[in-house]
CSV table of C-alpha atoms in Angstrom, one decimal:
chain,number,residue,atom,x,y,z
A,8,UNK,CA,-42.2,-5.3,41.2
A,9,UNK,CA,-45.3,-3.3,40.4
A,10,UNK,CA,-43.6,-0.4,42.2
A,11,UNK,CA,-40.6,-0.7,40.0
A,12,UNK,CA,-42.8,-1.0,36.9
A,13,UNK,CA,-44.7,2.2,37.6
A,14,UNK,CA,-41.5,4.1,38.5
A,15,UNK,CA,-40.0,3.0,35.3
A,16,UNK,CA,-43.1,4.1,33.4
A,17,UNK,CA,-42.9,7.5,35.0
A,18,UNK,CA,-39.2,7.7,34.3
A,19,UNK,CA,-39.7,6.9,30.6
A,20,UNK,CA,-42.5,9.5,30.5
A,21,UNK,CA,-40.1,12.1,31.9
A,22,UNK,CA,-37.6,11.3,29.1
A,23,UNK,CA,-40.3,11.2,26.4
A,24,UNK,CA,-41.7,14.6,27.5
A,25,UNK,CA,-38.2,16.1,27.2
A,26,UNK,CA,-38.4,17.4,30.8
A,27,UNK,CA,-36.4,20.7,31.0
A,28,UNK,CA,-34.6,19.9,34.3
A,29,UNK,CA,-33.7,16.4,32.9
A,30,UNK,CA,-32.3,17.9,29.7
A,31,UNK,CA,-30.3,20.5,31.5
A,32,UNK,CA,-28.7,17.8,33.7
A,33,UNK,CA,-28.0,15.5,30.7
A,34,UNK,CA,-26.5,18.5,28.7
A,35,UNK,CA,-24.2,19.5,31.5
A,36,UNK,CA,-23.1,15.9,32.1
A,37,UNK,CA,-22.2,15.4,28.5
A,38,UNK,CA,-20.5,18.8,28.3
A,39,UNK,CA,-18.3,18.1,31.3
A,40,UNK,CA,-17.5,14.5,30.4
A,41,UNK,CA,-16.8,15.2,26.7
A,42,UNK,CA,-14.5,18.1,27.6
A,43,UNK,CA,-12.7,16.0,30.2
A,44,UNK,CA,-12.2,13.1,27.7
A,45,UNK,CA,-11.0,15.6,25.0
A,46,UNK,CA,-8.5,17.1,27.4
A,47,UNK,CA,-7.4,13.6,28.6
A,48,UNK,CA,-6.8,12.5,25.0
A,49,UNK,CA,-4.9,15.7,24.3
A,50,UNK,CA,-2.5,14.8,27.1
A,51,UNK,CA,-2.8,11.0,27.4
A,52,UNK,CA,-2.5,10.1,23.7
A,53,UNK,CA,0.9,11.7,23.0
A,54,UNK,CA,2.2,10.8,26.5
A,55,UNK,CA,1.2,7.1,26.2
A,56,UNK,CA,2.4,7.0,22.6
A,57,UNK,CA,5.8,8.4,23.6
A,58,UNK,CA,6.2,5.9,26.4
A,59,UNK,CA,5.1,3.1,24.1
A,60,UNK,CA,7.4,4.1,21.2
A,61,UNK,CA,10.7,4.9,23.0
A,62,UNK,CA,13.1,3.2,25.4
A,63,UNK,CA,14.5,5.5,28.1
A,64,UNK,CA,15.7,5.3,31.7
A,65,UNK,CA,12.8,5.0,34.2
A,66,UNK,CA,10.4,3.8,31.5
A,67,UNK,CA,9.3,0.7,33.4
A,68,UNK,CA,8.7,2.8,36.6
A,69,UNK,CA,6.6,5.2,34.5
A,70,UNK,CA,4.5,2.3,33.1
A,71,UNK,CA,3.9,1.0,36.6
A,72,UNK,CA,2.8,4.5,37.8
A,73,UNK,CA,0.5,5.0,34.8
A,74,UNK,CA,-1.1,1.5,35.2
A,75,UNK,CA,-1.5,2.1,38.9
A,76,UNK,CA,-3.1,5.5,38.3
A,77,UNK,CA,-5.7,3.8,36.1
A,78,UNK,CA,-7.3,2.6,39.4
A,79,UNK,CA,-7.4,6.0,41.1
A,80,UNK,CA,-10.5,6.2,43.3
A,81,UNK,CA,-12.7,9.1,42.1
A,82,UNK,CA,-13.3,10.4,45.6
A,83,UNK,CA,-9.5,10.7,46.2
A,84,UNK,CA,-9.1,12.6,42.9
A,85,UNK,CA,-12.1,14.7,44.0
A,86,UNK,CA,-10.4,15.4,47.3
A,87,UNK,CA,-7.1,16.3,45.8
A,88,UNK,CA,-8.6,18.6,43.2
A,89,UNK,CA,-10.7,20.1,45.9
A,90,UNK,CA,-7.6,20.9,48.0
A,91,UNK,CA,-5.9,22.5,44.9
A,92,UNK,CA,-9.0,24.6,44.0
A,93,UNK,CA,-10.2,25.6,47.5
A,94,UNK,CA,-9.7,29.2,48.6
A,95,UNK,CA,-6.5,28.2,50.6
A,96,UNK,CA,-5.1,26.0,47.8
A,97,UNK,CA,-2.6,26.9,45.2
A,98,UNK,CA,-5.2,27.4,42.5
A,99,UNK,CA,-7.7,29.1,44.9
A,100,UNK,CA,-7.4,32.5,43.2
A,101,UNK,CA,-8.9,31.1,40.0
A,102,UNK,CA,-12.2,30.6,42.0
A,103,UNK,CA,-13.0,27.4,40.1
A,104,UNK,CA,-14.4,25.4,42.9
A,105,UNK,CA,-18.1,24.4,42.5
A,106,UNK,CA,-18.1,25.2,38.8
A,107,UNK,CA,-18.3,22.9,35.8
A,108,UNK,CA,-14.7,23.7,35.1
A,109,UNK,CA,-13.7,22.2,38.4
A,110,UNK,CA,-15.6,19.0,37.4
A,111,UNK,CA,-13.8,19.0,34.0
A,112,UNK,CA,-10.4,19.2,35.8
A,113,UNK,CA,-11.3,16.4,38.3
A,114,UNK,CA,-12.5,14.1,35.5
A,115,UNK,CA,-9.4,14.9,33.4
A,116,UNK,CA,-7.2,13.9,36.3
A,117,UNK,CA,-9.1,10.7,36.6
A,118,UNK,CA,-9.2,9.8,32.9
A,119,UNK,CA,-5.8,10.9,31.6
A,120,UNK,CA,-3.9,8.0,33.2
A,121,UNK,CA,-6.5,5.5,31.7
A,122,UNK,CA,-6.0,7.0,28.2
A,123,UNK,CA,-2.2,7.2,28.6
A,124,UNK,CA,-1.8,3.6,30.0
A,125,UNK,CA,-4.0,2.0,27.4
A,126,UNK,CA,-2.5,4.1,24.6
A,127,UNK,CA,1.0,2.9,25.8
A,128,UNK,CA,0.0,-0.7,25.4
A,129,UNK,CA,-1.7,-0.2,21.9
A,130,UNK,CA,1.2,1.8,20.6
A,131,UNK,CA,3.9,-0.5,22.0
A,132,UNK,CA,2.4,-3.4,20.2
A,133,UNK,CA,2.1,-1.5,16.9
A,134,UNK,CA,5.7,-0.1,17.3
A,135,UNK,CA,7.0,-3.7,17.6
A,136,UNK,CA,5.4,-4.5,14.3
A,137,UNK,CA,6.7,-1.3,12.6
A,138,UNK,CA,10.0,-0.9,14.3
A,139,UNK,CA,12.3,-2.3,11.6
A,140,UNK,CA,10.4,-0.6,8.8
A,141,UNK,CA,10.5,2.7,10.6
A,142,UNK,CA,14.2,2.4,11.3
A,143,UNK,CA,14.7,1.6,7.6
A,144,UNK,CA,12.7,4.6,6.5
A,145,UNK,CA,14.4,6.8,9.1
A,146,UNK,CA,11.2,7.6,11.0
A,147,UNK,CA,12.2,8.9,14.5
A,148,UNK,CA,11.1,11.2,17.3
A,149,UNK,CA,7.8,13.1,16.9
A,150,UNK,CA,7.3,11.7,13.4
A,151,UNK,CA,7.3,8.2,14.8
A,152,UNK,CA,4.8,9.1,17.6
A,153,UNK,CA,2.4,10.8,15.2
A,154,UNK,CA,2.6,7.9,12.7
A,155,UNK,CA,1.9,5.3,15.4
A,156,UNK,CA,-1.0,7.4,16.7
A,157,UNK,CA,-2.5,7.7,13.3
A,158,UNK,CA,-2.1,4.0,12.4
A,159,UNK,CA,-3.5,3.0,15.8
A,160,UNK,CA,-6.4,5.4,15.4
A,161,UNK,CA,-9.2,2.8,15.5
A,162,UNK,CA,-7.8,1.0,18.5
A,163,UNK,CA,-7.4,4.3,20.2
A,164,UNK,CA,-11.1,5.0,19.7
A,165,UNK,CA,-11.7,2.2,22.1
A,166,UNK,CA,-9.2,3.8,24.5
A,167,UNK,CA,-11.1,7.1,24.4
A,168,UNK,CA,-14.3,5.1,24.9
A,169,UNK,CA,-12.9,3.5,28.1
A,170,UNK,CA,-12.1,7.0,29.3
A,171,UNK,CA,-15.5,8.2,28.4
A,172,UNK,CA,-17.1,5.3,30.3
A,173,UNK,CA,-15.1,6.0,33.4
A,174,UNK,CA,-15.9,9.8,33.3
A,175,UNK,CA,-19.6,9.7,32.5
A,176,UNK,CA,-20.3,7.1,35.2
A,177,UNK,CA,-18.2,8.4,38.1
A,178,UNK,CA,-19.9,10.3,41.0
A,179,UNK,CA,-17.2,10.7,43.7
A,180,UNK,CA,-15.0,13.3,42.0
A,181,UNK,CA,-17.6,15.6,40.6
A,182,UNK,CA,-19.8,15.7,43.7
A,183,UNK,CA,-16.8,16.9,45.8
A,184,UNK,CA,-15.5,19.6,43.4
A,185,UNK,CA,-18.9,20.5,41.8
A,186,UNK,CA,-21.0,20.4,45.0
A,187,UNK,CA,-24.1,19.2,43.1
A,188,UNK,CA,-25.5,22.7,42.9
A,189,UNK,CA,-28.9,22.8,41.1
A,190,UNK,CA,-28.7,24.4,37.7
A,191,UNK,CA,-25.0,24.9,38.1
A,192,UNK,CA,-23.1,21.7,38.7
A,193,UNK,CA,-25.7,19.0,38.8
A,194,UNK,CA,-24.9,16.1,36.5
A,195,UNK,CA,-26.5,12.7,36.0
A,196,UNK,CA,-24.6,10.7,38.5
A,197,UNK,CA,-24.8,13.3,41.3
A,198,UNK,CA,-28.5,13.8,40.7
A,199,UNK,CA,-29.2,10.0,40.8
A,200,UNK,CA,-27.4,9.9,44.2
A,201,UNK,CA,-29.3,12.9,45.5
A,202,UNK,CA,-32.8,12.1,44.1
A,203,UNK,CA,-32.5,8.5,45.3
A,204,UNK,CA,-31.7,9.6,48.9
A,205,UNK,CA,-34.6,12.1,48.6
A,206,UNK,CA,-36.9,9.3,47.4
A,207,UNK,CA,-37.5,10.9,44.0
A,208,UNK,CA,-37.0,7.6,42.3
A,209,UNK,CA,-38.7,8.6,38.9
A,210,UNK,CA,-36.1,11.2,38.1
A,211,UNK,CA,-33.3,9.1,39.4
A,212,UNK,CA,-34.3,6.1,37.3
A,213,UNK,CA,-35.0,8.3,34.3
A,214,UNK,CA,-31.4,9.5,34.5
A,215,UNK,CA,-30.2,6.0,35.0
A,216,UNK,CA,-32.0,4.9,31.9
A,217,UNK,CA,-30.5,7.8,29.9
A,218,UNK,CA,-27.0,7.0,31.3
A,219,UNK,CA,-27.3,3.4,30.2
A,220,UNK,CA,-28.7,4.5,26.8
A,221,UNK,CA,-25.7,6.8,26.3
A,222,UNK,CA,-23.3,4.0,27.2
A,223,UNK,CA,-24.9,1.6,24.8
A,224,UNK,CA,-25.1,4.2,22.0
A,225,UNK,CA,-21.5,5.3,22.3
A,226,UNK,CA,-20.3,1.7,22.5
A,227,UNK,CA,-22.3,0.7,19.5
A,228,UNK,CA,-21.0,3.6,17.4
A,229,UNK,CA,-17.4,2.8,18.3
A,230,UNK,CA,-17.9,-0.9,17.6
A,231,UNK,CA,-19.5,-0.1,14.2
A,232,UNK,CA,-16.6,2.2,13.3
A,233,UNK,CA,-14.1,-0.5,14.3
A,234,UNK,CA,-15.9,-3.2,12.4
A,235,UNK,CA,-15.7,-1.1,9.2
A,236,UNK,CA,-12.0,-0.4,9.9
A,237,UNK,CA,-11.3,-4.1,10.4
A,238,UNK,CA,-12.8,-4.8,7.0
A,239,UNK,CA,-10.3,-2.4,5.4
A,240,UNK,CA,-7.5,-3.9,7.6
A,241,UNK,CA,-7.0,-0.5,9.1
A,242,UNK,CA,-7.6,-1.7,12.7
B,1,UNK,CA,37.0,-10.6,0.9
B,2,UNK,CA,36.6,-8.7,-2.3
B,3,UNK,CA,33.9,-9.7,-4.6
B,4,UNK,CA,35.4,-8.0,-7.5
B,5,UNK,CA,38.7,-6.3,-7.2
B,6,UNK,CA,38.1,-4.4,-10.5
B,7,UNK,CA,35.0,-2.8,-9.1
B,8,UNK,CA,36.9,-1.4,-6.1
B,9,UNK,CA,37.2,2.1,-7.5
B,10,UNK,CA,33.4,2.2,-8.1
B,11,UNK,CA,32.8,0.6,-4.7
B,12,UNK,CA,34.4,3.6,-3.2
B,13,UNK,CA,31.7,5.8,-4.8
B,14,UNK,CA,28.6,4.2,-3.3
B,15,UNK,CA,29.6,0.7,-2.4
B,16,UNK,CA,29.6,-0.9,1.0
B,17,UNK,CA,32.4,-2.6,2.8
B,18,UNK,CA,32.1,-4.6,6.0
B,19,UNK,CA,35.2,-5.4,8.0
B,20,UNK,CA,35.4,-8.0,10.8
B,21,UNK,CA,31.7,-7.9,11.3
B,22,UNK,CA,30.4,-9.9,14.3
B,23,UNK,CA,26.9,-10.0,15.7
B,24,UNK,CA,25.6,-12.0,18.8
B,25,UNK,CA,22.0,-12.7,19.9
B,26,UNK,CA,20.8,-14.8,22.8
B,27,UNK,CA,24.4,-15.8,23.6
B,28,UNK,CA,24.9,-17.2,20.1
B,29,UNK,CA,27.3,-15.7,17.5
B,30,UNK,CA,25.2,-15.3,14.4
B,31,UNK,CA,27.7,-13.4,12.3
B,32,UNK,CA,31.3,-14.4,12.9
B,33,UNK,CA,34.0,-12.1,11.5
B,34,UNK,CA,32.6,-11.3,8.1
B,35,UNK,CA,34.5,-9.2,5.5
B,36,UNK,CA,32.5,-8.3,2.5
B,37,UNK,CA,32.6,-5.6,-0.1
B,38,UNK,CA,29.6,-4.8,-2.2
B,39,UNK,CA,30.4,-3.2,-5.5
B,40,UNK,CA,28.4,-0.1,-6.4
B,41,UNK,CA,26.1,-0.3,-9.4
B,42,UNK,CA,26.1,-4.1,-9.3
B,43,UNK,CA,23.7,-6.8,-8.2
B,44,UNK,CA,25.0,-8.9,-5.3
B,45,UNK,CA,23.0,-11.9,-4.3
B,46,UNK,CA,23.5,-13.4,-0.8
B,47,UNK,CA,22.8,-17.1,-0.5
B,48,UNK,CA,23.1,-19.7,2.2
B,49,UNK,CA,21.0,-22.0,4.4
B,50,UNK,CA,18.6,-20.9,7.1
B,51,UNK,CA,20.5,-19.6,10.0
B,52,UNK,CA,23.6,-18.8,7.9
B,53,UNK,CA,23.2,-15.2,8.8
B,54,UNK,CA,21.8,-13.7,5.6
B,55,UNK,CA,19.0,-11.6,7.1
B,56,UNK,CA,21.2,-10.4,10.0
B,57,UNK,CA,24.0,-9.4,7.5
B,58,UNK,CA,21.5,-7.4,5.5
B,59,UNK,CA,20.3,-5.6,8.7
B,60,UNK,CA,23.9,-4.9,9.7
B,61,UNK,CA,24.7,-3.5,6.3
B,62,UNK,CA,21.5,-1.3,6.5
B,63,UNK,CA,22.4,-0.1,10.0
B,64,UNK,CA,19.2,-1.2,11.7
B,65,UNK,CA,21.3,-3.6,13.8
B,66,UNK,CA,24.6,-2.6,15.3
B,67,UNK,CA,27.5,-5.1,15.1
B,68,UNK,CA,29.1,-6.4,18.3
B,69,UNK,CA,32.4,-5.7,16.7
B,70,UNK,CA,33.7,-4.7,13.2
B,71,UNK,CA,32.2,-2.0,11.1
B,72,UNK,CA,30.3,-1.2,8.0
B,73,UNK,CA,31.8,1.5,5.7
B,74,UNK,CA,30.1,3.4,3.0
B,75,UNK,CA,32.3,5.4,0.7
B,76,UNK,CA,35.0,4.7,3.3
B,77,UNK,CA,33.0,6.3,6.1
B,78,UNK,CA,31.2,4.6,8.9
B,79,UNK,CA,27.5,4.3,8.3
B,80,UNK,CA,25.7,7.4,9.7
B,81,UNK,CA,22.2,8.7,9.3
B,82,UNK,CA,22.9,10.6,6.1
B,83,UNK,CA,24.4,7.5,4.5
B,84,UNK,CA,21.7,5.2,5.8
B,85,UNK,CA,19.1,7.5,4.3
B,86,UNK,CA,20.5,6.7,0.8
B,87,UNK,CA,19.8,3.0,1.4
B,88,UNK,CA,16.4,1.3,1.4
B,89,UNK,CA,15.3,-2.2,2.5
B,90,UNK,CA,12.6,-4.6,1.6
B,91,UNK,CA,11.7,-7.2,4.2
B,92,UNK,CA,10.7,-10.8,3.6
B,93,UNK,CA,7.2,-10.0,5.0
B,94,UNK,CA,6.1,-6.6,3.8
B,95,UNK,CA,5.3,-4.3,6.8
B,96,UNK,CA,2.6,-2.1,5.4
B,97,UNK,CA,1.1,0.8,7.3
B,98,UNK,CA,-2.6,0.9,8.0
B,99,UNK,CA,-3.2,3.3,5.2
B,100,UNK,CA,-4.1,3.3,1.5
B,101,UNK,CA,-1.5,2.1,-1.1
B,102,UNK,CA,-1.0,5.8,-2.0
B,103,UNK,CA,-0.7,6.7,1.7
B,104,UNK,CA,2.1,4.1,2.2
B,105,UNK,CA,4.1,5.6,-0.7
B,106,UNK,CA,3.5,9.2,0.5
B,107,UNK,CA,4.6,8.2,4.0
B,108,UNK,CA,8.0,7.1,2.8
B,109,UNK,CA,8.4,10.5,1.0
B,110,UNK,CA,7.3,12.4,4.1
B,111,UNK,CA,9.9,10.4,6.1
B,112,UNK,CA,12.5,11.6,3.6
B,113,UNK,CA,11.4,15.2,4.2
B,114,UNK,CA,9.8,15.7,0.7
B,115,UNK,CA,7.3,18.6,1.0
B,116,UNK,CA,3.7,17.6,0.5
B,117,UNK,CA,3.2,19.5,-2.8
B,118,UNK,CA,6.1,17.5,-4.4
B,119,UNK,CA,4.8,14.1,-3.3
B,120,UNK,CA,1.9,13.6,-5.8
B,121,UNK,CA,4.0,13.2,-8.9
B,122,UNK,CA,6.5,10.8,-7.3
B,123,UNK,CA,3.7,8.7,-5.9
B,124,UNK,CA,1.9,8.5,-9.3
B,125,UNK,CA,5.2,7.5,-10.9
B,126,UNK,CA,5.9,4.8,-8.3
B,127,UNK,CA,2.3,3.5,-8.6
B,128,UNK,CA,2.7,3.2,-12.4
B,129,UNK,CA,6.0,1.4,-12.2
B,130,UNK,CA,4.7,-1.1,-9.7
B,131,UNK,CA,1.5,-1.4,-11.7
B,132,UNK,CA,-0.6,-0.5,-8.7
B,133,UNK,CA,-2.3,2.6,-10.1
B,134,UNK,CA,-5.7,0.9,-10.1
B,135,UNK,CA,-5.3,0.0,-6.5
B,136,UNK,CA,-4.0,3.4,-5.3
B,137,UNK,CA,-6.9,4.1,-3.0
B,138,UNK,CA,-7.3,0.6,-1.6
B,139,UNK,CA,-6.2,-0.2,2.0
B,140,UNK,CA,-2.7,-1.5,1.6
B,141,UNK,CA,-3.2,-4.5,3.9
B,142,UNK,CA,-6.1,-6.0,1.9
B,143,UNK,CA,-3.9,-6.4,-1.2
B,144,UNK,CA,-2.7,-9.9,-2.2
B,145,UNK,CA,0.7,-11.1,-1.1
B,146,UNK,CA,2.3,-10.3,-4.4
B,147,UNK,CA,0.7,-6.8,-4.6
B,148,UNK,CA,1.8,-6.1,-1.0
B,149,UNK,CA,5.4,-7.0,-1.9
B,150,UNK,CA,5.3,-4.9,-5.1
B,151,UNK,CA,4.1,-2.0,-3.0
B,152,UNK,CA,6.9,-2.6,-0.4
B,153,UNK,CA,9.5,-2.5,-3.2
B,154,UNK,CA,7.9,0.6,-4.8
B,155,UNK,CA,8.0,2.2,-1.3
B,156,UNK,CA,11.6,1.4,-0.8
B,157,UNK,CA,12.5,2.8,-4.3
B,158,UNK,CA,10.4,6.0,-4.1
B,159,UNK,CA,13.0,8.0,-2.2
B,160,UNK,CA,15.5,7.3,-5.0
B,161,UNK,CA,18.0,5.2,-2.9
B,162,UNK,CA,21.5,4.5,-4.1
B,163,UNK,CA,21.4,1.0,-2.6
B,164,UNK,CA,18.5,-1.4,-2.3
B,165,UNK,CA,18.6,-4.3,0.2
B,166,UNK,CA,16.1,-7.1,-0.3
B,167,UNK,CA,15.6,-9.9,2.2
B,168,UNK,CA,14.0,-12.8,0.3
B,169,UNK,CA,11.4,-10.5,-1.3
B,170,UNK,CA,9.9,-13.3,-3.4
B,171,UNK,CA,9.8,-16.1,-0.8
B,172,UNK,CA,6.3,-17.6,-0.9
B,173,UNK,CA,5.3,-15.6,-4.0
B,174,UNK,CA,4.0,-17.3,-7.2
B,175,UNK,CA,6.0,-17.0,-10.5
B,176,UNK,CA,3.9,-14.1,-11.8
B,177,UNK,CA,4.4,-12.0,-8.7
B,178,UNK,CA,8.1,-13.1,-8.5
B,179,UNK,CA,8.5,-11.9,-12.1
B,180,UNK,CA,6.9,-8.5,-11.3
B,181,UNK,CA,9.3,-8.0,-8.3
B,182,UNK,CA,12.3,-9.0,-10.3
B,183,UNK,CA,11.3,-6.6,-13.0
B,184,UNK,CA,11.1,-3.7,-10.4
B,185,UNK,CA,14.6,-4.8,-9.2
B,186,UNK,CA,16.1,-4.9,-12.7
B,187,UNK,CA,14.6,-1.5,-13.5
B,188,UNK,CA,16.1,0.0,-10.4
B,189,UNK,CA,19.5,-1.6,-11.4
B,190,UNK,CA,19.2,-0.1,-14.8
B,191,UNK,CA,18.8,3.3,-13.2
B,192,UNK,CA,22.1,2.7,-11.3
B,193,UNK,CA,20.8,1.5,-8.0
B,194,UNK,CA,23.1,-1.0,-6.3
B,195,UNK,CA,21.2,-4.2,-5.4
B,196,UNK,CA,21.9,-6.6,-2.5
B,197,UNK,CA,19.4,-9.4,-2.4
B,198,UNK,CA,19.0,-12.5,-0.2
B,199,UNK,CA,17.5,-15.5,-1.9
B,200,UNK,CA,17.2,-19.3,-1.5
B,201,UNK,CA,16.4,-19.7,-5.1
B,202,UNK,CA,19.4,-20.6,-7.3
B,203,UNK,CA,17.3,-19.8,-10.4
B,204,UNK,CA,16.6,-16.3,-9.2
B,205,UNK,CA,20.3,-15.9,-8.4
B,206,UNK,CA,21.2,-16.8,-12.0
B,207,UNK,CA,18.6,-14.3,-13.3
B,208,UNK,CA,19.8,-11.4,-11.2
B,209,UNK,CA,23.2,-11.8,-9.8
B,210,UNK,CA,26.4,-10.1,-11.0
B,211,UNK,CA,28.1,-11.3,-7.8
B,212,UNK,CA,27.2,-14.0,-5.3
B,213,UNK,CA,28.2,-14.2,-1.7
B,214,UNK,CA,27.6,-17.6,-0.1
B,215,UNK,CA,27.3,-17.8,3.7
B,216,UNK,CA,27.4,-20.7,6.1
B,217,UNK,CA,27.2,-20.5,9.9
B,218,UNK,CA,27.8,-16.8,10.0
B,219,UNK,CA,30.8,-16.8,7.8
B,220,UNK,CA,31.4,-16.1,4.1
B,221,UNK,CA,32.4,-19.4,2.6
B,222,UNK,CA,32.6,-18.2,-1.0
B,223,UNK,CA,32.2,-15.0,-2.9
B,224,UNK,CA,32.8,-13.9,-6.4
B,225,UNK,CA,31.3,-13.3,-9.9
B,226,UNK,CA,28.0,-15.1,-10.3
B,227,UNK,CA,28.9,-17.5,-13.0
B,228,UNK,CA,32.0,-18.6,-11.0
B,229,UNK,CA,30.2,-19.2,-7.8
B,230,UNK,CA,27.0,-20.7,-9.3
B,231,UNK,CA,28.7,-22.8,-12.0
B,232,UNK,CA,31.9,-23.9,-10.3
B,233,UNK,CA,31.5,-23.5,-6.6
B,234,UNK,CA,34.6,-24.3,-4.6
B,235,UNK,CA,33.2,-24.7,-1.0
B,236,UNK,CA,31.4,-27.9,0.1
B,237,UNK,CA,28.5,-25.9,1.4
B,238,UNK,CA,27.9,-24.0,-1.9
B,239,UNK,CA,28.5,-27.2,-4.0
B,240,UNK,CA,26.0,-29.1,-2.0
B,241,UNK,CA,23.4,-26.3,-2.0
B,242,UNK,CA,23.7,-25.6,-5.7
B,243,UNK,CA,23.8,-29.3,-6.5
B,244,UNK,CA,20.5,-29.7,-4.8
B,245,UNK,CA,21.9,-32.0,-2.1
B,246,UNK,CA,21.0,-31.5,1.5
B,247,UNK,CA,24.1,-30.2,3.2
B,248,UNK,CA,23.9,-30.9,6.9
B,249,UNK,CA,27.5,-30.3,8.0
B,250,UNK,CA,28.0,-26.9,9.6
B,251,UNK,CA,31.7,-26.7,8.7
B,252,UNK,CA,32.5,-25.1,5.4
């Protein structure tokens, strides 16, 4: 236990000193994950909302697929994106492999189904409540989707949060397509994996603490927002 | 069944006619061969027991439910999008969007395709008529029940409909709120809006109705001018209902 205590103390020291290597890794992690979550929301929110708001042939099958894809193993996503981006793959000419862009792509593939599937559920529930009123007002098509997305905005924050949690914590996809290259594609999770195996537990634990801190902070912020929304009956 | 034959010429202008209307749900026939004509520019009150088919009838007239057979005609034409857009409906429980009072009114205008720059004036007008100006920026869903229903009526009227359908808009409201809703309805009527309203309240029917349609078990059992139906009902169901007796037989 004393070993753990001293490692934790050193880890906290690293964080407090604002260690340059540490900050670089945290910065890249957040950049990659936030970009991936933003892209996933751009695709997943309208997709999920459309599936939630409309009835069409094949809808149930699509829901099953979306729900199943929520459980995609990150390493499988990493492998598939790797195959697409590798020199021999269809997107090889873009030369994106082992760049932060490749990591953003992999995390987007991982998170989009989560955002879409959860959005579908949220929007479907709201659509049931609004359906008659929307029919009465003549709200159809894209107008209905955007109105539902706006009115579900606070529930959808939690959806984005779920996506963020998945992306920021995963290691399998980014390590395959990013390659964990120092100063280029090294993010928090891949560094923790590497430094732990190297025995550099202070840096690994420092990153672990930061990762937990980010998770707690982001969750608290979203909960706070939602609580204030509930008070105005907007959520 | 014609509610008022004299009003037929007017009915052709903006009135509604339903012919042989049937509607089934869950293997049960809820509306069973209804013929109704709603005269334009008049206030028609639909009455009847729970399960008589009042709410379903309103939804069929509004076109948000499709009949199993029969048809709803407006100006002699089958109900289409353009004709439906000239109707508005208020539900028993107001469905308010998770937005401000003002936002709810503006949304209805946006749905009607009113450009953003033209919405402000209409919203301010509607707020004033519904006496909600002081609540304009409050979240709609924290208003009291009466205020919420006032907003729902104001939202239905803001697009300037020709016909307003109301499904028990004052059920579970206190007298003050009921009065405010009735005032909004009467003002709309004065402006020429045709009113079709479902109510359980004979007093309310007396205050509002020009014509009364009485339903029982998915059929029209009696229809005609309000004083005739309310004061000298011919059917057993209407007589029992209006006489304050419990009418338990399902046959008219």
